[in-house]
Amino acid sequence: AGRIAPGVAIHLVTKHRQDVIAQSHQEPEVRRVALEQLVLRIRALPVYRQSGTSAAEVCSRLLEPPSSDAVAKAVEELVSLEAMTAGTATRCEDLTPLGVHLSTLPIDARLGKLILLGTIFGVTDESLIISAALSTRSPFLSPHEERQKGEENRQRWAKKAGVSSDHVAVLAAYAGWDKITDKDDKYQFCRQNMLGAKTLQAMGGLRRQLLEALSYAGFVRKGLTVKTLEEEGKRLNESDGVRLALSKPWPGGIPERFEENKQGYITAQKQQQEMLNGGGGGGG
């Protein structure tokens, strides 16, 4: 009713909620969420970088602009992440090389930095699993009637990995699910271990998106896309395709794992650090 034609809307709520609590309409998203990613993308646009327009000024031109305090808080957070330089009286804030790369990742800036650092230190797969879990929801199910059992299950996964950590527990559970090569066995694994199958699938989808962004920026081998990762994973072993892609040789590039020799690790780490500082990659 009211969207495409006149009509009547019936709301089953108390009169107090209708008159006092309920809003006539929901606030726009730009006024309800953290603005770090929006500010990053504004500052990454060439038109604003060249004109010297501040993020606050751009946001103020929106139809329903966020508060100036929210924009200032986002800028302050990005400065603390070393993704942005602080503005001065004569110059507005600007992105650092790290900020340029973070602006290309479809994820919270803090988690984006975790992924980039994970890539530098040769743990791309692990950092993608943890970041995907933090961006969606925990895959561990904890129904009200079985809350204690759910908590024990989460602790069991953490103990398997030898570390008392929620992140490590998620890492171990996802890795265990992803390596199963039969679709029916995956669902059975979820039932036996109180894991949400749809949550794990959503994590896999986000991992593919993030790896594609890393590939475009040059942090992992070129040419990796969401479509090819998904198709290759399903065709070969019913995985999300991420670990499979990272395990392949990278001709002319840096290997994903650095156990071979210490000097190779040091050289690879130095090269990717230079890339992060603006010496390479296509994330601009």
mmCIF file of C-alpha atoms in Angstrom:
data_model
loop_
_atom_site.group_PDB
_atom_site.id
_atom_site.type_symbol
_atom_site.label_atom_id
_atom_site.label_comp_id
_atom_site.label_asym_id
_atom_site.label_seq_id
_atom_site.Cartn_x
_atom_site.Cartn_y
_atom_site.Cartn_z
ATOM 1 C CA ALA A 1 0.000 0.000 0.000
ATOM 2 C CA GLY A 2 1.319 3.402 -0.945
ATOM 3 C CA ARG A 3 4.239 2.161 -3.042
ATOM 4 C CA ILE A 4 2.599 1.818 -6.452
ATOM 5 C CA ALA A 5 -1.073 2.457 -5.680
ATOM 6 C CA PRO A 6 -3.326 3.799 -2.900
ATOM 7 C CA GLY A 7 -4.200 1.254 -0.221
ATOM 8 C CA VAL A 8 -4.546 0.482 3.453
ATOM 9 C CA ALA A 9 -1.667 -0.650 5.698
ATOM 10 C CA ILE A 10 -2.509 -2.576 8.864
ATOM 11 C CA HIS A 11 0.069 -2.588 11.690
ATOM 12 C CA LEU A 12 -0.391 -5.063 14.571
ATOM 13 C CA VAL A 13 1.298 -2.975 17.279
ATOM 14 C CA THR A 14 0.232 -1.318 20.509
ATOM 15 C CA LYS A 15 -0.998 2.276 20.411
ATOM 16 C CA HIS A 16 1.925 3.356 22.618
ATOM 17 C CA ARG A 17 4.461 1.877 20.175
ATOM 18 C CA GLN A 18 2.687 3.471 17.239
ATOM 19 C CA ASP A 19 2.412 6.929 18.812
ATOM 20 C CA VAL A 20 5.636 7.114 20.851
ATOM 21 C CA ILE A 21 8.240 4.553 19.784
ATOM 22 C CA ALA A 22 7.730 3.832 16.091
ATOM 23 C CA GLN A 23 9.296 6.167 13.535
ATOM 24 C CA SER A 24 7.369 7.282 10.473
ATOM 25 C CA HIS A 25 10.210 5.859 8.351
ATOM 26 C CA GLN A 26 13.618 4.283 8.886
ATOM 27 C CA GLU A 27 16.643 6.556 8.896
ATOM 28 C CA PRO A 28 18.750 6.252 5.723
ATOM 29 C CA GLU A 29 21.644 3.822 5.990
ATOM 30 C CA VAL A 30 24.244 6.584 5.729
ATOM 31 C CA ARG A 31 22.987 7.878 9.093
ATOM 32 C CA ARG A 32 22.950 4.462 10.769
ATOM 33 C CA VAL A 33 26.260 2.791 9.931
ATOM 34 C CA ALA A 34 29.964 3.500 10.332
ATOM 35 C CA LEU A 35 31.267 5.691 7.504
ATOM 36 C CA GLU A 36 34.880 4.537 7.139
ATOM 37 C CA GLN A 37 34.277 2.676 3.866
ATOM 38 C CA LEU A 38 32.253 5.544 2.406
ATOM 39 C CA VAL A 39 34.953 8.063 3.289
ATOM 40 C CA LEU A 40 37.634 5.809 1.789
ATOM 41 C CA ARG A 41 35.790 5.529 -1.495
ATOM 42 C CA ILE A 42 35.054 9.246 -1.661
ATOM 43 C CA ARG A 43 38.708 10.092 -1.158
ATOM 44 C CA ALA A 44 39.735 7.450 -3.731
ATOM 45 C CA LEU A 45 37.734 9.133 -6.501
ATOM 46 C CA PRO A 46 40.087 11.173 -8.728
ATOM 47 C CA VAL A 47 37.660 14.087 -8.997
ATOM 48 C CA TYR A 48 37.790 14.685 -5.239
ATOM 49 C CA ARG A 49 41.502 13.925 -4.832
ATOM 50 C CA GLN A 50 42.381 16.485 -7.488
ATOM 51 C CA SER A 51 39.968 19.170 -6.324
ATOM 52 C CA GLY A 52 41.071 18.942 -2.702
ATOM 53 C CA THR A 53 37.485 18.569 -1.459
ATOM 54 C CA SER A 54 37.232 17.111 2.040
ATOM 55 C CA ALA A 55 35.158 14.048 2.859
ATOM 56 C CA ALA A 56 32.968 16.114 5.195
ATOM 57 C CA GLU A 57 32.173 18.575 2.403
ATOM 58 C CA VAL A 58 31.242 15.771 -0.016
ATOM 59 C CA CYS A 59 29.031 14.067 2.571
ATOM 60 C CA SER A 60 27.275 17.347 3.344
ATOM 61 C CA ARG A 61 26.041 17.462 -0.270
ATOM 62 C CA LEU A 62 24.126 14.180 0.035
ATOM 63 C CA LEU A 63 20.312 14.354 -0.043
ATOM 64 C CA GLU A 64 20.167 13.160 3.570
ATOM 65 C CA PRO A 65 23.689 13.829 4.875
ATOM 66 C CA PRO A 66 25.182 12.114 7.934
ATOM 67 C CA SER A 67 26.169 14.182 10.938
ATOM 68 C CA SER A 68 29.479 16.017 10.769
ATOM 69 C CA ASP A 69 30.526 14.224 13.975
ATOM 70 C CA ALA A 70 30.047 10.823 12.309
ATOM 71 C CA VAL A 71 32.203 11.861 9.352
ATOM 72 C CA ALA A 72 34.883 13.274 11.653
ATOM 73 C CA LYS A 73 34.888 10.039 13.667
ATOM 74 C CA ALA A 74 35.333 7.996 10.471
ATOM 75 C CA VAL A 75 38.254 10.160 9.363
ATOM 76 C CA GLU A 76 39.829 9.885 12.828
ATOM 77 C CA GLU A 77 39.511 6.078 12.723
ATOM 78 C CA LEU A 78 41.093 5.910 9.257
ATOM 79 C CA VAL A 79 43.977 8.109 10.393
ATOM 80 C CA SER A 80 44.572 5.736 13.327
ATOM 81 C CA LEU A 81 44.607 2.814 10.861
ATOM 82 C CA GLU A 82 47.259 4.665 8.819
ATOM 83 C CA ALA A 83 44.886 4.629 5.854
ATOM 84 C CA MET A 84 44.559 8.411 5.707
ATOM 85 C CA THR A 85 46.568 11.493 6.540
ATOM 86 C CA ALA A 86 45.006 14.003 8.891
ATOM 87 C CA GLY A 87 43.618 17.212 7.430
ATOM 88 C CA THR A 88 45.168 20.587 8.240
ATOM 89 C CA ALA A 89 44.062 24.195 7.991
ATOM 90 C CA THR A 90 45.482 24.452 4.478
ATOM 91 C CA ARG A 91 45.013 20.897 3.191
ATOM 92 C CA CYS A 92 42.243 18.315 3.471
ATOM 93 C CA GLU A 93 42.815 14.709 4.436
ATOM 94 C CA ASP A 94 44.151 12.293 1.819
ATOM 95 C CA LEU A 95 44.595 8.540 1.390
ATOM 96 C CA THR A 96 47.863 6.795 2.103
ATOM 97 C CA PRO A 97 48.939 3.930 -0.217
ATOM 98 C CA LEU A 98 47.376 1.563 2.334
ATOM 99 C CA GLY A 99 44.133 3.535 2.170
ATOM 100 C CA VAL A 100 44.057 3.305 -1.630
ATOM 101 C CA HIS A 101 44.187 -0.489 -1.412
ATOM 102 C CA LEU A 102 41.633 -0.627 1.413
ATOM 103 C CA SER A 103 39.181 1.393 -0.686
ATOM 104 C CA THR A 104 39.050 -1.457 -3.219
ATOM 105 C CA LEU A 105 38.107 -4.155 -0.692
ATOM 106 C CA PRO A 106 34.368 -4.787 -0.077
ATOM 107 C CA ILE A 107 34.862 -5.041 3.684
ATOM 108 C CA ASP A 108 35.346 -2.975 6.822
ATOM 109 C CA ALA A 109 38.653 -1.071 6.780
ATOM 110 C CA ARG A 110 39.952 -2.792 9.922
ATOM 111 C CA LEU A 111 39.366 -6.215 8.420
ATOM 112 C CA GLY A 112 40.803 -5.036 5.121
ATOM 113 C CA LYS A 113 44.049 -4.162 6.871
ATOM 114 C CA LEU A 114 44.038 -7.592 8.535
ATOM 115 C CA ILE A 115 43.760 -9.221 5.086
ATOM 116 C CA LEU A 116 46.548 -7.141 3.546
ATOM 117 C CA LEU A 117 48.871 -7.863 6.459
ATOM 118 C CA GLY A 118 47.921 -11.538 6.279
ATOM 119 C CA THR A 119 48.869 -11.550 2.605
ATOM 120 C CA ILE A 120 52.215 -9.928 3.347
ATOM 121 C CA PHE A 121 53.022 -12.549 5.996
ATOM 122 C CA GLY A 122 51.925 -15.493 3.853
ATOM 123 C CA VAL A 123 48.662 -16.366 5.604
ATOM 124 C CA THR A 124 46.183 -15.074 3.034
ATOM 125 C CA ASP A 125 43.855 -18.067 3.328
ATOM 126 C CA GLU A 126 43.634 -17.848 7.111
ATOM 127 C CA SER A 127 43.109 -14.075 7.174
ATOM 128 C CA LEU A 128 40.321 -14.391 4.594
ATOM 129 C CA ILE A 129 38.520 -17.005 6.708
ATOM 130 C CA ILE A 130 38.658 -14.896 9.879
ATOM 131 C CA SER A 131 37.685 -11.680 8.089
ATOM 132 C CA ALA A 132 34.767 -13.376 6.327
ATOM 133 C CA ALA A 133 33.497 -14.741 9.651
ATOM 134 C CA LEU A 134 33.730 -11.329 11.319
ATOM 135 C CA SER A 135 31.882 -9.740 8.389
ATOM 136 C CA THR A 136 28.980 -12.187 8.417
ATOM 137 C CA ARG A 137 28.241 -14.105 11.617
ATOM 138 C CA SER A 138 29.672 -16.963 13.604
ATOM 139 C CA PRO A 139 29.109 -20.344 11.911
ATOM 140 C CA PHE A 140 28.675 -21.982 15.326
ATOM 141 C CA LEU A 141 25.008 -22.609 16.053
ATOM 142 C CA SER A 142 23.765 -21.969 19.574
ATOM 143 C CA PRO A 143 20.008 -22.627 19.818
ATOM 144 C CA HIS A 144 18.385 -21.375 23.007
ATOM 145 C CA GLU A 145 17.566 -24.886 24.202
ATOM 146 C CA GLU A 146 21.113 -26.112 23.492
ATOM 147 C CA ARG A 147 23.189 -23.063 24.345
ATOM 148 C CA GLN A 148 25.532 -24.940 26.677
ATOM 149 C CA LYS A 149 26.094 -27.639 24.087
ATOM 150 C CA GLY A 150 26.836 -25.005 21.450
ATOM 151 C CA GLU A 151 29.419 -23.314 23.670
ATOM 152 C CA GLU A 152 31.096 -26.649 24.402
ATOM 153 C CA ASN A 153 31.219 -27.342 20.676
ATOM 154 C CA ARG A 154 32.938 -24.014 19.986
ATOM 155 C CA GLN A 155 35.471 -24.664 22.751
ATOM 156 C CA ARG A 156 36.116 -28.134 21.350
ATOM 157 C CA TRP A 157 37.106 -26.651 17.986
ATOM 158 C CA ALA A 158 39.412 -24.160 19.681
ATOM 159 C CA LYS A 159 41.100 -26.953 21.647
ATOM 160 C CA LYS A 160 41.593 -28.939 18.446
ATOM 161 C CA ALA A 161 43.681 -26.056 17.129
ATOM 162 C CA GLY A 162 45.577 -25.821 20.426
ATOM 163 C CA VAL A 163 44.615 -22.179 21.111
ATOM 164 C CA SER A 164 41.769 -20.801 23.223
ATOM 165 C CA SER A 165 40.499 -18.356 20.622
ATOM 166 C CA ASP A 166 37.125 -17.838 18.914
ATOM 167 C CA HIS A 167 38.901 -16.801 15.707
ATOM 168 C CA VAL A 168 41.033 -19.943 15.656
ATOM 169 C CA ALA A 169 37.954 -22.070 16.359
ATOM 170 C CA VAL A 170 36.185 -20.578 13.331
ATOM 171 C CA LEU A 171 39.337 -21.049 11.264
ATOM 172 C CA ALA A 172 39.539 -24.751 12.159
ATOM 173 C CA ALA A 173 35.831 -25.394 11.629
ATOM 174 C CA TYR A 174 35.718 -23.664 8.239
ATOM 175 C CA ALA A 175 38.864 -25.401 7.032
ATOM 176 C CA GLY A 176 37.409 -28.759 8.093
ATOM 177 C CA TRP A 177 34.174 -28.059 6.199
ATOM 178 C CA ASP A 178 35.870 -26.688 3.082
ATOM 179 C CA LYS A 179 38.130 -29.695 2.554
ATOM 180 C CA ILE A 180 35.193 -32.148 2.382
ATOM 181 C CA THR A 181 34.752 -33.113 -1.266
ATOM 182 C CA ASP A 182 31.133 -34.354 -1.226
ATOM 183 C CA LYS A 183 28.187 -31.955 -0.921
ATOM 184 C CA ASP A 184 26.058 -34.349 1.173
ATOM 185 C CA ASP A 185 28.999 -35.012 3.461
ATOM 186 C CA LYS A 186 29.365 -31.265 3.989
ATOM 187 C CA TYR A 187 25.785 -31.034 5.283
ATOM 188 C CA GLN A 188 26.347 -34.069 7.485
ATOM 189 C CA PHE A 189 29.500 -32.438 8.861
ATOM 190 C CA CYS A 190 27.481 -29.313 9.714
ATOM 191 C CA ARG A 191 24.794 -31.320 11.520
ATOM 192 C CA GLN A 192 27.334 -33.292 13.525
ATOM 193 C CA ASN A 193 29.290 -30.200 14.561
ATOM 194 C CA MET A 194 26.451 -27.688 15.080
ATOM 195 C CA LEU A 195 27.582 -25.468 12.208
ATOM 196 C CA GLY A 196 25.420 -23.261 9.993
ATOM 197 C CA ALA A 197 25.759 -24.465 6.399
ATOM 198 C CA LYS A 198 24.369 -21.240 4.908
ATOM 199 C CA THR A 199 26.747 -19.156 7.027
ATOM 200 C CA LEU A 200 29.731 -21.191 5.833
ATOM 201 C CA GLN A 201 28.556 -20.802 2.231
ATOM 202 C CA ALA A 202 28.206 -17.036 2.719
ATOM 203 C CA MET A 203 31.746 -16.923 4.123
ATOM 204 C CA GLY A 204 32.984 -18.775 1.043
ATOM 205 C CA GLY A 205 31.283 -16.275 -1.254
ATOM 206 C CA LEU A 206 32.839 -13.326 0.555
ATOM 207 C CA ARG A 207 36.269 -14.993 0.494
ATOM 208 C CA ARG A 208 36.042 -15.247 -3.286
ATOM 209 C CA GLN A 209 35.112 -11.568 -3.585
ATOM 210 C CA LEU A 210 38.024 -10.523 -1.391
ATOM 211 C CA LEU A 211 40.506 -12.720 -3.237
ATOM 212 C CA GLU A 212 39.368 -11.223 -6.540
ATOM 213 C CA ALA A 213 40.065 -7.735 -5.135
ATOM 214 C CA LEU A 214 43.513 -8.858 -3.945
ATOM 215 C CA SER A 215 44.200 -10.324 -7.378
ATOM 216 C CA TYR A 216 43.210 -7.089 -9.108
ATOM 217 C CA ALA A 217 45.506 -5.116 -6.796
ATOM 218 C CA GLY A 218 48.438 -7.465 -7.446
ATOM 219 C CA PHE A 219 48.775 -8.908 -3.949
ATOM 220 C CA VAL A 220 48.161 -12.432 -5.267
ATOM 221 C CA ARG A 221 48.470 -13.772 -8.804
ATOM 222 C CA LYS A 222 46.489 -11.940 -11.474
ATOM 223 C CA GLY A 223 43.341 -13.160 -13.176
ATOM 224 C CA LEU A 224 41.441 -14.597 -10.187
ATOM 225 C CA THR A 225 37.718 -13.833 -10.347
ATOM 226 C CA VAL A 226 34.710 -14.852 -8.289
ATOM 227 C CA LYS A 227 33.308 -16.859 -11.189
ATOM 228 C CA THR A 228 36.478 -18.788 -11.997
ATOM 229 C CA LEU A 229 37.198 -19.493 -8.311
ATOM 230 C CA GLU A 230 33.707 -20.873 -7.752
ATOM 231 C CA GLU A 231 33.700 -22.958 -10.930
ATOM 232 C CA GLU A 232 37.167 -24.390 -10.289
ATOM 233 C CA GLY A 233 36.356 -25.235 -6.672
ATOM 234 C CA LYS A 234 33.120 -27.021 -7.542
ATOM 235 C CA ARG A 235 34.668 -28.875 -10.455
ATOM 236 C CA LEU A 236 37.687 -30.225 -8.579
ATOM 237 C CA ASN A 237 36.769 -30.762 -4.927
ATOM 238 C CA GLU A 238 33.545 -28.925 -3.935
ATOM 239 C CA SER A 239 35.594 -26.289 -2.082
ATOM 240 C CA ASP A 240 35.180 -22.515 -2.204
ATOM 241 C CA GLY A 241 38.136 -22.435 -4.616
ATOM 242 C CA VAL A 242 40.232 -19.994 -2.584
ATOM 243 C CA ARG A 243 42.798 -22.332 -1.044
ATOM 244 C CA LEU A 244 43.012 -24.193 -4.342
ATOM 245 C CA ALA A 245 43.881 -20.989 -6.201
ATOM 246 C CA LEU A 246 46.409 -19.893 -3.581
ATOM 247 C CA SER A 247 48.165 -23.266 -3.686
ATOM 248 C CA LYS A 248 48.980 -22.949 -7.387
ATOM 249 C CA PRO A 249 52.371 -21.606 -8.518
ATOM 250 C CA TRP A 250 52.513 -17.900 -9.232
ATOM 251 C CA PRO A 251 54.716 -17.527 -12.342
ATOM 252 C CA GLY A 252 56.979 -14.535 -11.950
ATOM 253 C CA GLY A 253 55.494 -13.665 -8.582
ATOM 254 C CA ILE A 254 55.821 -14.433 -4.917
ATOM 255 C CA PRO A 255 54.848 -17.929 -3.676
ATOM 256 C CA GLU A 256 51.975 -18.038 -1.227
ATOM 257 C CA ARG A 257 53.969 -20.031 1.349
ATOM 258 C CA PHE A 258 57.501 -19.197 2.400
ATOM 259 C CA GLU A 259 58.692 -22.301 4.261
ATOM 260 C CA GLU A 260 61.214 -23.216 1.545
ATOM 261 C CA ASN A 261 64.012 -21.009 2.803
ATOM 262 C CA LYS A 262 64.500 -18.096 5.108
ATOM 263 C CA GLN A 263 66.033 -15.805 2.492
ATOM 264 C CA GLY A 264 63.111 -16.386 0.146
ATOM 265 C CA TYR A 265 60.712 -15.418 2.925
ATOM 266 C CA ILE A 266 62.599 -12.200 3.688
ATOM 267 C CA THR A 267 62.780 -11.219 0.014
ATOM 268 C CA ALA A 268 59.084 -11.950 -0.578
ATOM 269 C CA GLN A 269 58.050 -10.046 2.530
ATOM 270 C CA LYS A 270 60.091 -7.015 1.453
ATOM 271 C CA GLN A 271 58.610 -7.037 -2.062
ATOM 272 C CA GLN A 272 55.012 -7.185 -0.832
ATOM 273 C CA GLN A 273 55.672 -4.493 1.781
ATOM 274 C CA GLU A 274 56.934 -2.223 -1.010
ATOM 275 C CA MET A 275 53.778 -3.037 -2.983
ATOM 276 C CA LEU A 276 51.620 -2.063 0.008
ATOM 277 C CA ASN A 277 53.494 1.232 0.293
ATOM 278 C CA GLY A 278 52.621 2.126 -3.264
ATOM 279 C CA GLY A 279 55.448 0.539 -5.191
ATOM 280 C CA GLY A 280 53.240 -1.848 -7.141
ATOM 281 C CA GLY A 281 49.791 -3.279 -7.617
ATOM 282 C CA GLY A 282 46.771 -1.845 -9.341
ATOM 283 C CA GLY A 283 44.687 -0.777 -6.382
ATOM 284 C CA GLY A 284 44.683 2.940 -7.211
#
